Every structure is written in structure tokens, then in C-alpha cells.
mmCIF file of C-alpha atoms and ligand atoms in Angstrom:
data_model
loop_
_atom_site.group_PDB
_atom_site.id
_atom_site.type_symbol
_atom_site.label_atom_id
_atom_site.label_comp_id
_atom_site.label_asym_id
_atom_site.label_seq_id
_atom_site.Cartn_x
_atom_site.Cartn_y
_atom_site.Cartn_z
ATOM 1 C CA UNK M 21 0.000 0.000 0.000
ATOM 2 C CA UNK M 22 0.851 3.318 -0.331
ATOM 3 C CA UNK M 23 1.554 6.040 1.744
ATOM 4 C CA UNK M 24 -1.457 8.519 1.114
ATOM 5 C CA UNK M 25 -1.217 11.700 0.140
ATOM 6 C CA UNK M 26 -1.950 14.670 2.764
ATOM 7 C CA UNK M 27 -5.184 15.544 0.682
ATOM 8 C CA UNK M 28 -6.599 11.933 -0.241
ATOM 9 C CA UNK M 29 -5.626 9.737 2.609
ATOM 10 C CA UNK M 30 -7.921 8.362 4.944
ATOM 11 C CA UNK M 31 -8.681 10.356 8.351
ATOM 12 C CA UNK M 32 -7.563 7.719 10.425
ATOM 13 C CA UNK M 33 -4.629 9.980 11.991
ATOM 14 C CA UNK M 34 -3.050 13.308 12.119
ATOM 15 C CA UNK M 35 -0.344 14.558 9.917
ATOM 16 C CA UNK M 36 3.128 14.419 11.292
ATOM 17 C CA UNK M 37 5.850 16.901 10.282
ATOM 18 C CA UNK M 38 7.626 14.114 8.779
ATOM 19 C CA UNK M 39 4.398 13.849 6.235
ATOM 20 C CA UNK M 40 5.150 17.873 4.967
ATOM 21 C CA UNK M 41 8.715 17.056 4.392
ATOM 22 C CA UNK M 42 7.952 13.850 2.638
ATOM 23 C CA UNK M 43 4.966 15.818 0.740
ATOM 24 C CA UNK M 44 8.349 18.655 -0.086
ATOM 25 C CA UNK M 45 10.164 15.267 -1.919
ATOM 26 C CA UNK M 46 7.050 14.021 -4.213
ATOM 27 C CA UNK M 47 6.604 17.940 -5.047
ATOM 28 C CA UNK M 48 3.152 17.862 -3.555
ATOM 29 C CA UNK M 49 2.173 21.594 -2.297
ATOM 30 C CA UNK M 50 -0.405 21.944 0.166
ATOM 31 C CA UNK M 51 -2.537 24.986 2.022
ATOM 32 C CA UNK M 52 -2.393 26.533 5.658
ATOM 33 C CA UNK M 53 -4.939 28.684 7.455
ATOM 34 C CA UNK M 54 -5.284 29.962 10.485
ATOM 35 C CA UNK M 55 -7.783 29.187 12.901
ATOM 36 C CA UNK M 56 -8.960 30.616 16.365
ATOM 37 C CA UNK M 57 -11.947 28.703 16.748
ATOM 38 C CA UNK M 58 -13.794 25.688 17.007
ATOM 39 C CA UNK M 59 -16.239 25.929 14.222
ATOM 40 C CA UNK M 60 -13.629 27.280 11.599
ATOM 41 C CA UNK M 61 -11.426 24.364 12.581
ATOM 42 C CA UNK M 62 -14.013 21.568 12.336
ATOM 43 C CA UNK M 63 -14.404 23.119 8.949
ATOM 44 C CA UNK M 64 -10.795 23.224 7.754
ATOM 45 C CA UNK M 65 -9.786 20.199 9.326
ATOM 46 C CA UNK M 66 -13.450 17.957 7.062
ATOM 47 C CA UNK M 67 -12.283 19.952 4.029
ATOM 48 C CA UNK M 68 -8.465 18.766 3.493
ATOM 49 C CA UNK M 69 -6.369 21.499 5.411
ATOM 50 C CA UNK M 70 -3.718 19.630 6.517
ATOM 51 C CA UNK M 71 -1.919 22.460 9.006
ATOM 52 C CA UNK M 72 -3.963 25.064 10.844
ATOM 53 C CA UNK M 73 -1.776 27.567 12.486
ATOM 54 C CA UNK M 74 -3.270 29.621 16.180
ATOM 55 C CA UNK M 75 -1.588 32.346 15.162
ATOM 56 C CA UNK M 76 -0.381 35.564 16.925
ATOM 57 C CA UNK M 77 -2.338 37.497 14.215
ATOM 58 C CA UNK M 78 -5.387 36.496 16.656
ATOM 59 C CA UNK M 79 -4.541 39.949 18.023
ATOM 60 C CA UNK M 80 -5.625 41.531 15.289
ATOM 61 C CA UNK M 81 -7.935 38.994 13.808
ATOM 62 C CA UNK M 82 -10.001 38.194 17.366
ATOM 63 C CA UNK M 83 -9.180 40.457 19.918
ATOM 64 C CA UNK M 84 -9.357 43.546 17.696
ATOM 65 C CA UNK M 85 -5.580 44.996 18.477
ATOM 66 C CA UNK M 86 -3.636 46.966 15.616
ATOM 67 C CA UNK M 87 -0.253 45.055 16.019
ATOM 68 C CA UNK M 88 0.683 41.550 16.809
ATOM 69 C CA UNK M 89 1.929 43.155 19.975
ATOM 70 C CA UNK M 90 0.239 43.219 22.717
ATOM 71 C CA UNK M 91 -1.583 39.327 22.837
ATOM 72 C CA UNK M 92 -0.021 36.998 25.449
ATOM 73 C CA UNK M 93 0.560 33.826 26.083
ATOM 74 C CA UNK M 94 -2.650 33.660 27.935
ATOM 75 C CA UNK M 95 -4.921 34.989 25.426
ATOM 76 C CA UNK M 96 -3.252 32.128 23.275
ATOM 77 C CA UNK M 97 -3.668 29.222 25.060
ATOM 78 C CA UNK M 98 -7.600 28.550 25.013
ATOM 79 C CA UNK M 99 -7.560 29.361 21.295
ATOM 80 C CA UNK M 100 -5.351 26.522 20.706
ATOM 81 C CA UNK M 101 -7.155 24.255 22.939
ATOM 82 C CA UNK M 102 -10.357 24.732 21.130
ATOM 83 C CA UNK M 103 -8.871 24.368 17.744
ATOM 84 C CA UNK M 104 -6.812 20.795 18.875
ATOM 85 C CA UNK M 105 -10.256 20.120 20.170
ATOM 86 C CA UNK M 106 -11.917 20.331 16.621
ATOM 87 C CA UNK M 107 -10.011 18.570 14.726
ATOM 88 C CA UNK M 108 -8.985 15.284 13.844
ATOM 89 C CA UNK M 109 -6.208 15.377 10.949
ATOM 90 C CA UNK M 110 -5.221 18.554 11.355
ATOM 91 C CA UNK M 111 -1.585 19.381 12.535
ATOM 92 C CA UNK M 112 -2.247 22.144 15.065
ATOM 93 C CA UNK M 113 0.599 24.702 15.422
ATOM 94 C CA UNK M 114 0.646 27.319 17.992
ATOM 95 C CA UNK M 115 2.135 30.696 17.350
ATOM 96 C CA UNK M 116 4.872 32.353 20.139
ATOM 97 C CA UNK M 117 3.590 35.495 21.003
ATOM 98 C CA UNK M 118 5.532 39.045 21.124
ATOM 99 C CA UNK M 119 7.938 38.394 24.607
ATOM 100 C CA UNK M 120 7.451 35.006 25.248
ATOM 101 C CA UNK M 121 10.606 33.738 23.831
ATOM 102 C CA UNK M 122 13.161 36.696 22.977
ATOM 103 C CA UNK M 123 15.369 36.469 25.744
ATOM 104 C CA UNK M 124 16.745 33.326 25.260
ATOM 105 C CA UNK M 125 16.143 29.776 24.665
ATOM 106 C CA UNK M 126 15.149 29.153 28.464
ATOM 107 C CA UNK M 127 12.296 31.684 28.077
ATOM 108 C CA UNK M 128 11.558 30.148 24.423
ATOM 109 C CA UNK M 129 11.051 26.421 25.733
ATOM 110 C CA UNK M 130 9.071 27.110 28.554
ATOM 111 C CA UNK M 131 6.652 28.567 26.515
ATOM 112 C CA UNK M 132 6.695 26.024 23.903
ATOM 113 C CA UNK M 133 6.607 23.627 26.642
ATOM 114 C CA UNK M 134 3.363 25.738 27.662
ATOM 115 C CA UNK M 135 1.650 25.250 24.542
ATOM 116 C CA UNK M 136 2.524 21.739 24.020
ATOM 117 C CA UNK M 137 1.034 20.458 27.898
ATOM 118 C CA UNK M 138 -1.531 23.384 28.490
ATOM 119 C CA UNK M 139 -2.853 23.752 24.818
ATOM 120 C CA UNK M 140 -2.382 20.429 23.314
ATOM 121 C CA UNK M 141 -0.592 21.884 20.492
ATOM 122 C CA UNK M 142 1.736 19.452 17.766
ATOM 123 C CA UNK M 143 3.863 22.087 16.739
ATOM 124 C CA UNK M 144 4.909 25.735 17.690
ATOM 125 C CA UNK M 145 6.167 28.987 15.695
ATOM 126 C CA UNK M 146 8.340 32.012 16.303
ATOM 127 C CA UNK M 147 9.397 34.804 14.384
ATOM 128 C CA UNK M 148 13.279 35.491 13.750
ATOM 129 C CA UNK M 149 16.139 34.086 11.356
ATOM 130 C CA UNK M 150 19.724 33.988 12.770
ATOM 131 C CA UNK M 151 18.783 35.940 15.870
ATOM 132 C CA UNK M 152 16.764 32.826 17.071
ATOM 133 C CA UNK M 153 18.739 29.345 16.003
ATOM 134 C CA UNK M 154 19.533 29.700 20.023
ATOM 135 C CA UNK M 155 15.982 29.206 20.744
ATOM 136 C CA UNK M 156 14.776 26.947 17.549
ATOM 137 C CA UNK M 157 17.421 24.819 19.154
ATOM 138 C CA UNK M 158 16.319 24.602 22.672
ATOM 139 C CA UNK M 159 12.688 23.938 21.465
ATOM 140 C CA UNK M 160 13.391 21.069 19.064
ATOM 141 C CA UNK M 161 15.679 19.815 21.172
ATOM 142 C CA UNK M 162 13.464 19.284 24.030
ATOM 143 C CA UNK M 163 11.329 16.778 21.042
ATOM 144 C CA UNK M 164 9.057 20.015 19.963
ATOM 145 C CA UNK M 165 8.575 20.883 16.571
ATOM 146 C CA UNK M 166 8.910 24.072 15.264
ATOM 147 C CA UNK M 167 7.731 26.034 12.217
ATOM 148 C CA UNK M 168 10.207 29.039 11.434
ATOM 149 C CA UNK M 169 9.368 32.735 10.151
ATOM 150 C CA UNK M 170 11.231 34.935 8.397
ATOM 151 C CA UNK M 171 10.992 37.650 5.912
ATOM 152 C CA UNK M 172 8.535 40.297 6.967
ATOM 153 C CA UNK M 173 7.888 39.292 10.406
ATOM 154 C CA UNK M 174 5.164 41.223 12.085
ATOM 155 C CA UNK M 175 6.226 41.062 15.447
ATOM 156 C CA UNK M 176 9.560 43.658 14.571
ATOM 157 C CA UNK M 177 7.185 45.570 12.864
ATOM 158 C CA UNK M 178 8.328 48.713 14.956
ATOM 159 C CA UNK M 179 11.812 47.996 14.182
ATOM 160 C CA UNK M 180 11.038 47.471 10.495
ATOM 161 C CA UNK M 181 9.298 50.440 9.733
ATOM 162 C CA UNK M 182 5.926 49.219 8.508
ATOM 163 C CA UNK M 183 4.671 46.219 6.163
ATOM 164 C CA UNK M 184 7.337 46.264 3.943
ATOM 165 C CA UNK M 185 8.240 43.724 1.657
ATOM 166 C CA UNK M 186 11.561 41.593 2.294
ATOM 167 C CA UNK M 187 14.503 41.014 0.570
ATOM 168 C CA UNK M 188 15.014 43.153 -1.849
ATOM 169 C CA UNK M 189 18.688 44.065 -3.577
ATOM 170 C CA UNK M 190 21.500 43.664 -0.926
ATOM 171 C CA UNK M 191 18.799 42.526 1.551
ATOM 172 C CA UNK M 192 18.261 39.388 -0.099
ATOM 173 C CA UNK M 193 21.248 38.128 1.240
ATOM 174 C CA UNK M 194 20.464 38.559 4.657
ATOM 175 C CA UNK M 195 16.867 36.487 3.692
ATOM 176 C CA UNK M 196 18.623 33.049 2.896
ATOM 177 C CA UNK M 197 21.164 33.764 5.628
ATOM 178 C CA UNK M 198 17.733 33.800 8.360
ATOM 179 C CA UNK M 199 16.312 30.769 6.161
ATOM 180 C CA UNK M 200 19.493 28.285 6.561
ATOM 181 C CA UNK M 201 20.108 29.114 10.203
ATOM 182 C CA UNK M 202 16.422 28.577 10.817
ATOM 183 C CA UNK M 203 16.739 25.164 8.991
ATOM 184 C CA UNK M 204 19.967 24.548 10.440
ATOM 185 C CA UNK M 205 18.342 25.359 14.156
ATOM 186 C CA UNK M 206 16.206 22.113 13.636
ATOM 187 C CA UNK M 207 13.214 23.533 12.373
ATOM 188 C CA UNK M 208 10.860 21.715 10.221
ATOM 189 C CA UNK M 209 9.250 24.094 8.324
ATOM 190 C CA UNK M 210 9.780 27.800 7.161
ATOM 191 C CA UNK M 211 7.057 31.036 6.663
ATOM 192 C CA UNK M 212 8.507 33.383 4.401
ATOM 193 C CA UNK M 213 6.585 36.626 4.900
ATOM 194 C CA UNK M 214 6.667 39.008 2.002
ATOM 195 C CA UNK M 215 9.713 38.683 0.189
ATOM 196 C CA UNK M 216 10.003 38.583 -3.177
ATOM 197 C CA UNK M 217 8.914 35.732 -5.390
ATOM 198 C CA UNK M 218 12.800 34.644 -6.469
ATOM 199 C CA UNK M 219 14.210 34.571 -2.833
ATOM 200 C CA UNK M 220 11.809 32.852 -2.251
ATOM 201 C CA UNK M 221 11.821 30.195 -5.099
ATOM 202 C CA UNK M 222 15.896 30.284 -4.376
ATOM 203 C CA UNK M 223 15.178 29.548 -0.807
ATOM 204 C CA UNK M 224 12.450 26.802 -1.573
ATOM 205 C CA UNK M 225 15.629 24.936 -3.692
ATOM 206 C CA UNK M 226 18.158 25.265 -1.195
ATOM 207 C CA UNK M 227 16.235 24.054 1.585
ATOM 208 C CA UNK M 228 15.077 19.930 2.630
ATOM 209 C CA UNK M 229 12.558 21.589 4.752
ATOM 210 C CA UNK M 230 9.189 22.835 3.400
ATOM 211 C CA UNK M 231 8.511 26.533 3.036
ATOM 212 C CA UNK M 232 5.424 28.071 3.663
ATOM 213 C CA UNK M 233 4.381 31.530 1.733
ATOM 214 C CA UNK M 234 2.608 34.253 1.965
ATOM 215 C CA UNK M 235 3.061 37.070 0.233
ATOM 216 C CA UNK M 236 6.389 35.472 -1.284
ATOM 217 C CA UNK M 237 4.935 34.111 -4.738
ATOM 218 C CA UNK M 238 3.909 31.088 -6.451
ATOM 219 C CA UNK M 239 7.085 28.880 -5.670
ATOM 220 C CA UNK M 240 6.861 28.214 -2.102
ATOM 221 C CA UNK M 241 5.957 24.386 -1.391
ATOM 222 C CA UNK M 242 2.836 25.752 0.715
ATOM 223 C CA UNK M 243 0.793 29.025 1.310
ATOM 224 C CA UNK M 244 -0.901 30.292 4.291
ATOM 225 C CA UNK M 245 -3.435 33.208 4.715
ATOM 226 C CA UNK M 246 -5.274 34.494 7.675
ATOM 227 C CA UNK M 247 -8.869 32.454 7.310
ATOM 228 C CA UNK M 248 -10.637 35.793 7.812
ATOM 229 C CA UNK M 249 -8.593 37.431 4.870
ATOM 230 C CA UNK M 250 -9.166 34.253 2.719
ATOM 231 C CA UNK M 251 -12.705 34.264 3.863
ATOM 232 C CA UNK M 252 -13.497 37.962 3.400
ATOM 233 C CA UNK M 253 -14.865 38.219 6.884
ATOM 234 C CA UNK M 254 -12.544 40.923 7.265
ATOM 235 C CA UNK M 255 -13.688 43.778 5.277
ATOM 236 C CA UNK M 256 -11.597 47.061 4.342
ATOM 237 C CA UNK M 257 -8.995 47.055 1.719
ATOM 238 C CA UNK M 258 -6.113 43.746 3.108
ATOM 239 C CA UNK M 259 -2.578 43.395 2.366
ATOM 240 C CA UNK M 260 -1.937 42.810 -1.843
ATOM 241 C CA UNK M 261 -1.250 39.209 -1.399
ATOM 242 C CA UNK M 262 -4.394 38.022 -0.491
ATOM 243 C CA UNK M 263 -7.293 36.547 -2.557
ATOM 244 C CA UNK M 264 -10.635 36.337 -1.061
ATOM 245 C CA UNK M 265 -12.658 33.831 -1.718
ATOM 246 C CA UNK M 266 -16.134 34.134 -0.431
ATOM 247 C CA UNK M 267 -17.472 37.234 0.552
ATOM 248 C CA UNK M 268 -18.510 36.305 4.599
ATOM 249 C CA UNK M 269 -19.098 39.775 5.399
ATOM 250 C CA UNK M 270 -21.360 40.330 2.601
ATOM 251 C CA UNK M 271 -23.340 37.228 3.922
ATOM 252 C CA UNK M 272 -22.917 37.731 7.614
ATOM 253 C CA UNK M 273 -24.332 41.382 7.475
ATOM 254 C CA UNK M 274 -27.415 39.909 5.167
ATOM 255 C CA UNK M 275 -28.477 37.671 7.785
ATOM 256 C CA UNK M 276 -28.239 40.078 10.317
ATOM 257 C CA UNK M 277 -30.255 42.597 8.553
ATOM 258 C CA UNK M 278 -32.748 40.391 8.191
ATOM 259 C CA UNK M 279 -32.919 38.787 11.494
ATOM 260 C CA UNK M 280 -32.749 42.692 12.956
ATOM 261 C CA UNK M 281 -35.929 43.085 10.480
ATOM 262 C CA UNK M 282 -37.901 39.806 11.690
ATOM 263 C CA UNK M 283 -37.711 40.716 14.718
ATOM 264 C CA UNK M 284 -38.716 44.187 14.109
ATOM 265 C CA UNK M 285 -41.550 43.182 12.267
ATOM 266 C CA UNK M 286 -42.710 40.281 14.542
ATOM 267 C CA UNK M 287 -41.707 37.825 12.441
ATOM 268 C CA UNK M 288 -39.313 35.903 14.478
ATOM 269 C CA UNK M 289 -40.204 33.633 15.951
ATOM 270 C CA UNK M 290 -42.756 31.555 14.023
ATOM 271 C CA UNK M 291 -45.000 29.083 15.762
ATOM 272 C CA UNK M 292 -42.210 26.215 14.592
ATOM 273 C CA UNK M 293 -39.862 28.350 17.015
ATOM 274 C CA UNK M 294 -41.954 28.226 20.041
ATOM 275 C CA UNK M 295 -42.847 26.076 22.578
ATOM 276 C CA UNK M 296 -46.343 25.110 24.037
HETATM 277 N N1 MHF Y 307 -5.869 39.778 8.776
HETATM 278 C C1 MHF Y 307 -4.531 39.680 8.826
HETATM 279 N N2 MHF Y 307 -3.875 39.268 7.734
HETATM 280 C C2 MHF Y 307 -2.520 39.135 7.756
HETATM 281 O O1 MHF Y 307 -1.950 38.735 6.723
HETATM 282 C C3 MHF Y 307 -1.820 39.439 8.954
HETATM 283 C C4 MHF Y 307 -2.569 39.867 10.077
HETATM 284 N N3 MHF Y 307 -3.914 39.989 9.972
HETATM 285 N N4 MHF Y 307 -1.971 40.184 11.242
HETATM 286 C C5 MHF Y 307 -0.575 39.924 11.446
HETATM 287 C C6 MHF Y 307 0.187 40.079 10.204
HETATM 288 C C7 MHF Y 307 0.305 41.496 9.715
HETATM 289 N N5 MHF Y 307 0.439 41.278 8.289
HETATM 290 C C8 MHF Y 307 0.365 42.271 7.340
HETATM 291 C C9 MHF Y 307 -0.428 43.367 7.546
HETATM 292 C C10 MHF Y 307 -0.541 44.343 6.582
HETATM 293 C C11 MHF Y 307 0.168 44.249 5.414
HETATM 294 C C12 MHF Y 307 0.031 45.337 4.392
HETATM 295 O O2 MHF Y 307 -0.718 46.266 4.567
HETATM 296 N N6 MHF Y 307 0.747 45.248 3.278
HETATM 297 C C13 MHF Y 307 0.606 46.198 2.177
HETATM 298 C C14 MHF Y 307 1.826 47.045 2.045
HETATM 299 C C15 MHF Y 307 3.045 46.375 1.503
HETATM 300 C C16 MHF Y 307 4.144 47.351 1.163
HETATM 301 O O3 MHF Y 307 3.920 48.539 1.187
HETATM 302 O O4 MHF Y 307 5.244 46.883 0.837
HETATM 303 C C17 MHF Y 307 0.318 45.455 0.882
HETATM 304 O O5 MHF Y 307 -0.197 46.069 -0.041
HETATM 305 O O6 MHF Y 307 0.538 44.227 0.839
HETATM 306 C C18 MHF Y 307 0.962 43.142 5.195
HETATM 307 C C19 MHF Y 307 1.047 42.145 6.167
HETATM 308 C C20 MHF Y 307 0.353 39.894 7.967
HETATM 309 N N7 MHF Y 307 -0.426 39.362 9.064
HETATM 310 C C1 KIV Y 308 0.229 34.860 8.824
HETATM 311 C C2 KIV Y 308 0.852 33.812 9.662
HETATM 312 C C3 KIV Y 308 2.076 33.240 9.064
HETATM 313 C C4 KIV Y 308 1.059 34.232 11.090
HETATM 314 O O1 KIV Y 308 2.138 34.248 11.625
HETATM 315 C C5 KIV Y 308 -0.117 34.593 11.880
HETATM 316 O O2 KIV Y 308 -1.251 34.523 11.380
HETATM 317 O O3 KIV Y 308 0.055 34.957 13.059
HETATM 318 MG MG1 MG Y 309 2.108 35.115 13.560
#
């Protein structure tokens, strides 16, 4: 027999990290969302998602923050809990937050160490290239996984200066450096944030490990979005590199308009509503 692919195979278990890296060698690409919930997880998990990231971006995605900044540990942990609860095939990863791994690799794994026992999470992420091969280190060496990020990372967006693409001229150097010491580190996996499409098609050759886009073109082995962006629950004009595809605050605000109506208008509730 075999082995299945991570789309067609049957749900009788989750996917490993081994399964992305073997998915990297048959030059099988696959899709990432995040999820913060228990309904959008059931949902990603039945339709073929094989990672769902918690991410950080549930600051600004659920708790209505501008920056990644301020969410915590804390905040985190039930989010993950509910979306490991969900799901049966999905490999769950759990995003570091801002401050809960920066000062060393100490710090790093007992928060991954958190997420793993308190949140039931397969797999964490941090942001950071070189400046973090200390902690990548620490974390897989304790028997955690981790999924890298660097590029754009969100996080730094202070010291950045804004969204800004990645990688460009000179910088591009500096790019691949973060990506092999990441995948040097121990890590099993990559997000490249907003760099340009041919670092990151150069860094999806030079690297065993699978890389995960967004915002870094069509040659990564995988893509992630936010599930909100994806979605278009989240309405206003989003960052370039998304495509939306449904329109969920077009439909959301329909319903409620006409629930607000029914109700209004004594319509709701109908005798099939009501008890007697
Ligand atoms: N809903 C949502 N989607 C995301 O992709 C996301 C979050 N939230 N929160 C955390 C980070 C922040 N990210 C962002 C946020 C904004 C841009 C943005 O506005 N980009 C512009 C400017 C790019 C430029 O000037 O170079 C763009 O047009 O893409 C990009 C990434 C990615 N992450
Ligand atoms: C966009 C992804 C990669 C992320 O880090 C997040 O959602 O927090
Ligand atoms: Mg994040």
C-alpha cells in the first residue's frame, strides 16, 4: 500500500511533520490557514487542510488589536485548545507570542513547553532568522517541533518600519542567511513573509525543509493566509497578497439585517420556534 497523500488519505490519523517534508520530496504543495476557533477548525480540518496555524495574528484577527503586539501567552492558550479540540487530521501549530521567547532559549522552551502540555498543540512557531537558532534549538531539542518565520515578520514591525516587503537588492542576502540558520536550528518548516517571489523560489531549492508563503509568490511548497482574509470576513482594503474567496461579510451582514428586520416586524419567531 501506499503512503497517502496529505489531501486523499484516509482520516484515520493526524499529519506528522515528517508527512510535509515527505509531501516537499514528491513535489506535492499543500494549504495553511489559520484558525482561532472551534467551528472554523471543524471546517478546515473535514475539508483537506492539513496544518492550521493559532496564530499571533489572533490579536488583530479576534481580539481587535492593531499590532501583533500586545496578545499573550494567555490569550493564546484557550484558542489553541479549542482548535486541537476540533479537529482530527489537522496538525495544530501554535504561534509564540511578542515576549514570550526573545530572551533566550530558556524563556523560548518554557513557553513552547506551555503550549505543548496546556494547549495540546503538535507544533509551535516564532518569528526570527539567525537571531533565534539559540531558541529553535532549545525547542526542538526538548522533542518540539517548530515552524520558522522569516521575511517580513510582524512582530519587529516597529523595528522594520511598517509592512514592507523583504529582501530586496542587498537585503536578499540577509533572507537566505535567516532561512538556513532557521533550517539549520532544527526547524521543520519555514514562513517566508513578504519577500520577493525569487528569494523565495531560491530559498524553496536550497532548503530539505518545506517553506510556507505568503506574500512570497507562487514557488513556495505551501501558502498560508489568515482564514478571515481568505474568507473575506474581514472587510476594508487587506494586504496585496491576499485573494478572497467568499465574501462572509457580505453574507454575515445579510443575515443580520434580516434577522434585525424579523424581529422588528414580529416575524421571528414563528410558531415552529416556540414552545407550548
Ligand atoms: N488579517 C490579517 N492578515 C494578515 O496577513 C496578517 C494579520 N492579519 N496580522 C498579522 C500580520 C500582519 N500582516 C500584514 C499586515 C498588513 C500588510 C500590508 O498592509 N501590506 C501592504 C503594504 C506592503 C508594502 O507597502 O510593501 C500590501 O499592499 O501588501 C501586510 C502584512 C500579515 N499578518
Ligand atoms: C500569517 C501567519 C504566518 C502568522 O504568523 C499569523 O497569522 O500569526
Ligand atoms: Mg504570527
Amino acid at each position: 500500500m501506499s503512503e497517502p497523500t496529505l489531501y486523499g488519505g484516509p482520516a484515520t490519523r493526524r499529519v506528522r511533520t515528517r508527512d510535509l517534508i515527505a509531501a516537499k520530496q514528491r513535489g506535492e504543495r499543500w494549504p495553511m490557514l489559520t484558525s482561532y476557533d472551534q467551528y472554523t477548525a471543524a471546517i478546515f480540518d473535514e475539508a483537506g487542510i492539513p496544518v492550521l496555524l493559532v496564530g499571533d495574528s489572533a490579536a488583530n484577527n479576534v481580539f481587535g488589536y492593531e499590532t501583533t503586539v500586545p496578545v499573550t501567552v494567555d490569550d493564546l492558550l484557550p484558542l489553541v485548545r479549542a482548535v486541537v479540540r476540533a479537529t482530527k487530521r489537522t496538525l495544530v501549530v501554535a504561534d509564540l507570542p511578542f515576549g514570550s521567547y526573545e530572551e533566550g532559549p530558556t524563556q523560548a522552551l518554557r513557553t513552547a513547553v506551555r503550549f505543548m502540555k496546556e494547549g495540546g498543540a503538535h507544533a509551535v512557531k516564532l518569528e526570527g532568522g539567525r537571531r533565534v537558532a539559540e531558541q529553535i534549538a532549545a525547542i526542538t531539542g526538548a522533542g518540539i517541533p517548530v515552524m520558522a518565520h522569516v521575511g517580513f515578520t510582524p512582530q519587529s514591525e516597529h523595528a522594520i518600519g511598517g509592512y514592507r516587503v523583504q529582501g530586496r537588492g542587498d537585503a536578499a542576502e540577509e533572507v537566505v542567511a535567516d532561512a538556513h540558520a532557521v533550517a539549520e536550528a532544527g526547524a521543520f518548516a519555514v514562513v517566508l513573509e513578504m519577500v520577493t517571489s525569487e528569494v523565495a523560489k531560491r530559498i524553496a531549492h536550497d532548503l530539505a525543509i518545506p517553506t510556507v508563503g505568503i506574500g512570497a509568490g507562487p514557488d513556495t511548497d505551501a501558502q498560508v493566509l489568515v482564514w478571515q482574509d481568505m474568507a473575506g470576513l474581514r472587510t476594508g482594503k487587506g494586504p496585496r497578497f491576499v485573494k478572497r474567496y467568499a465574501d462572509l461579510a457580505g453574507a454575515l451582514t445579510d443575515a443580520t439585517k434580516r434577522f434585525a428586520d424579523e424581529v422588528r416586524g414580529g416575524e421571528f419567531p414563528g410558531p415552529e420556534h416556540a414552545f407550548h
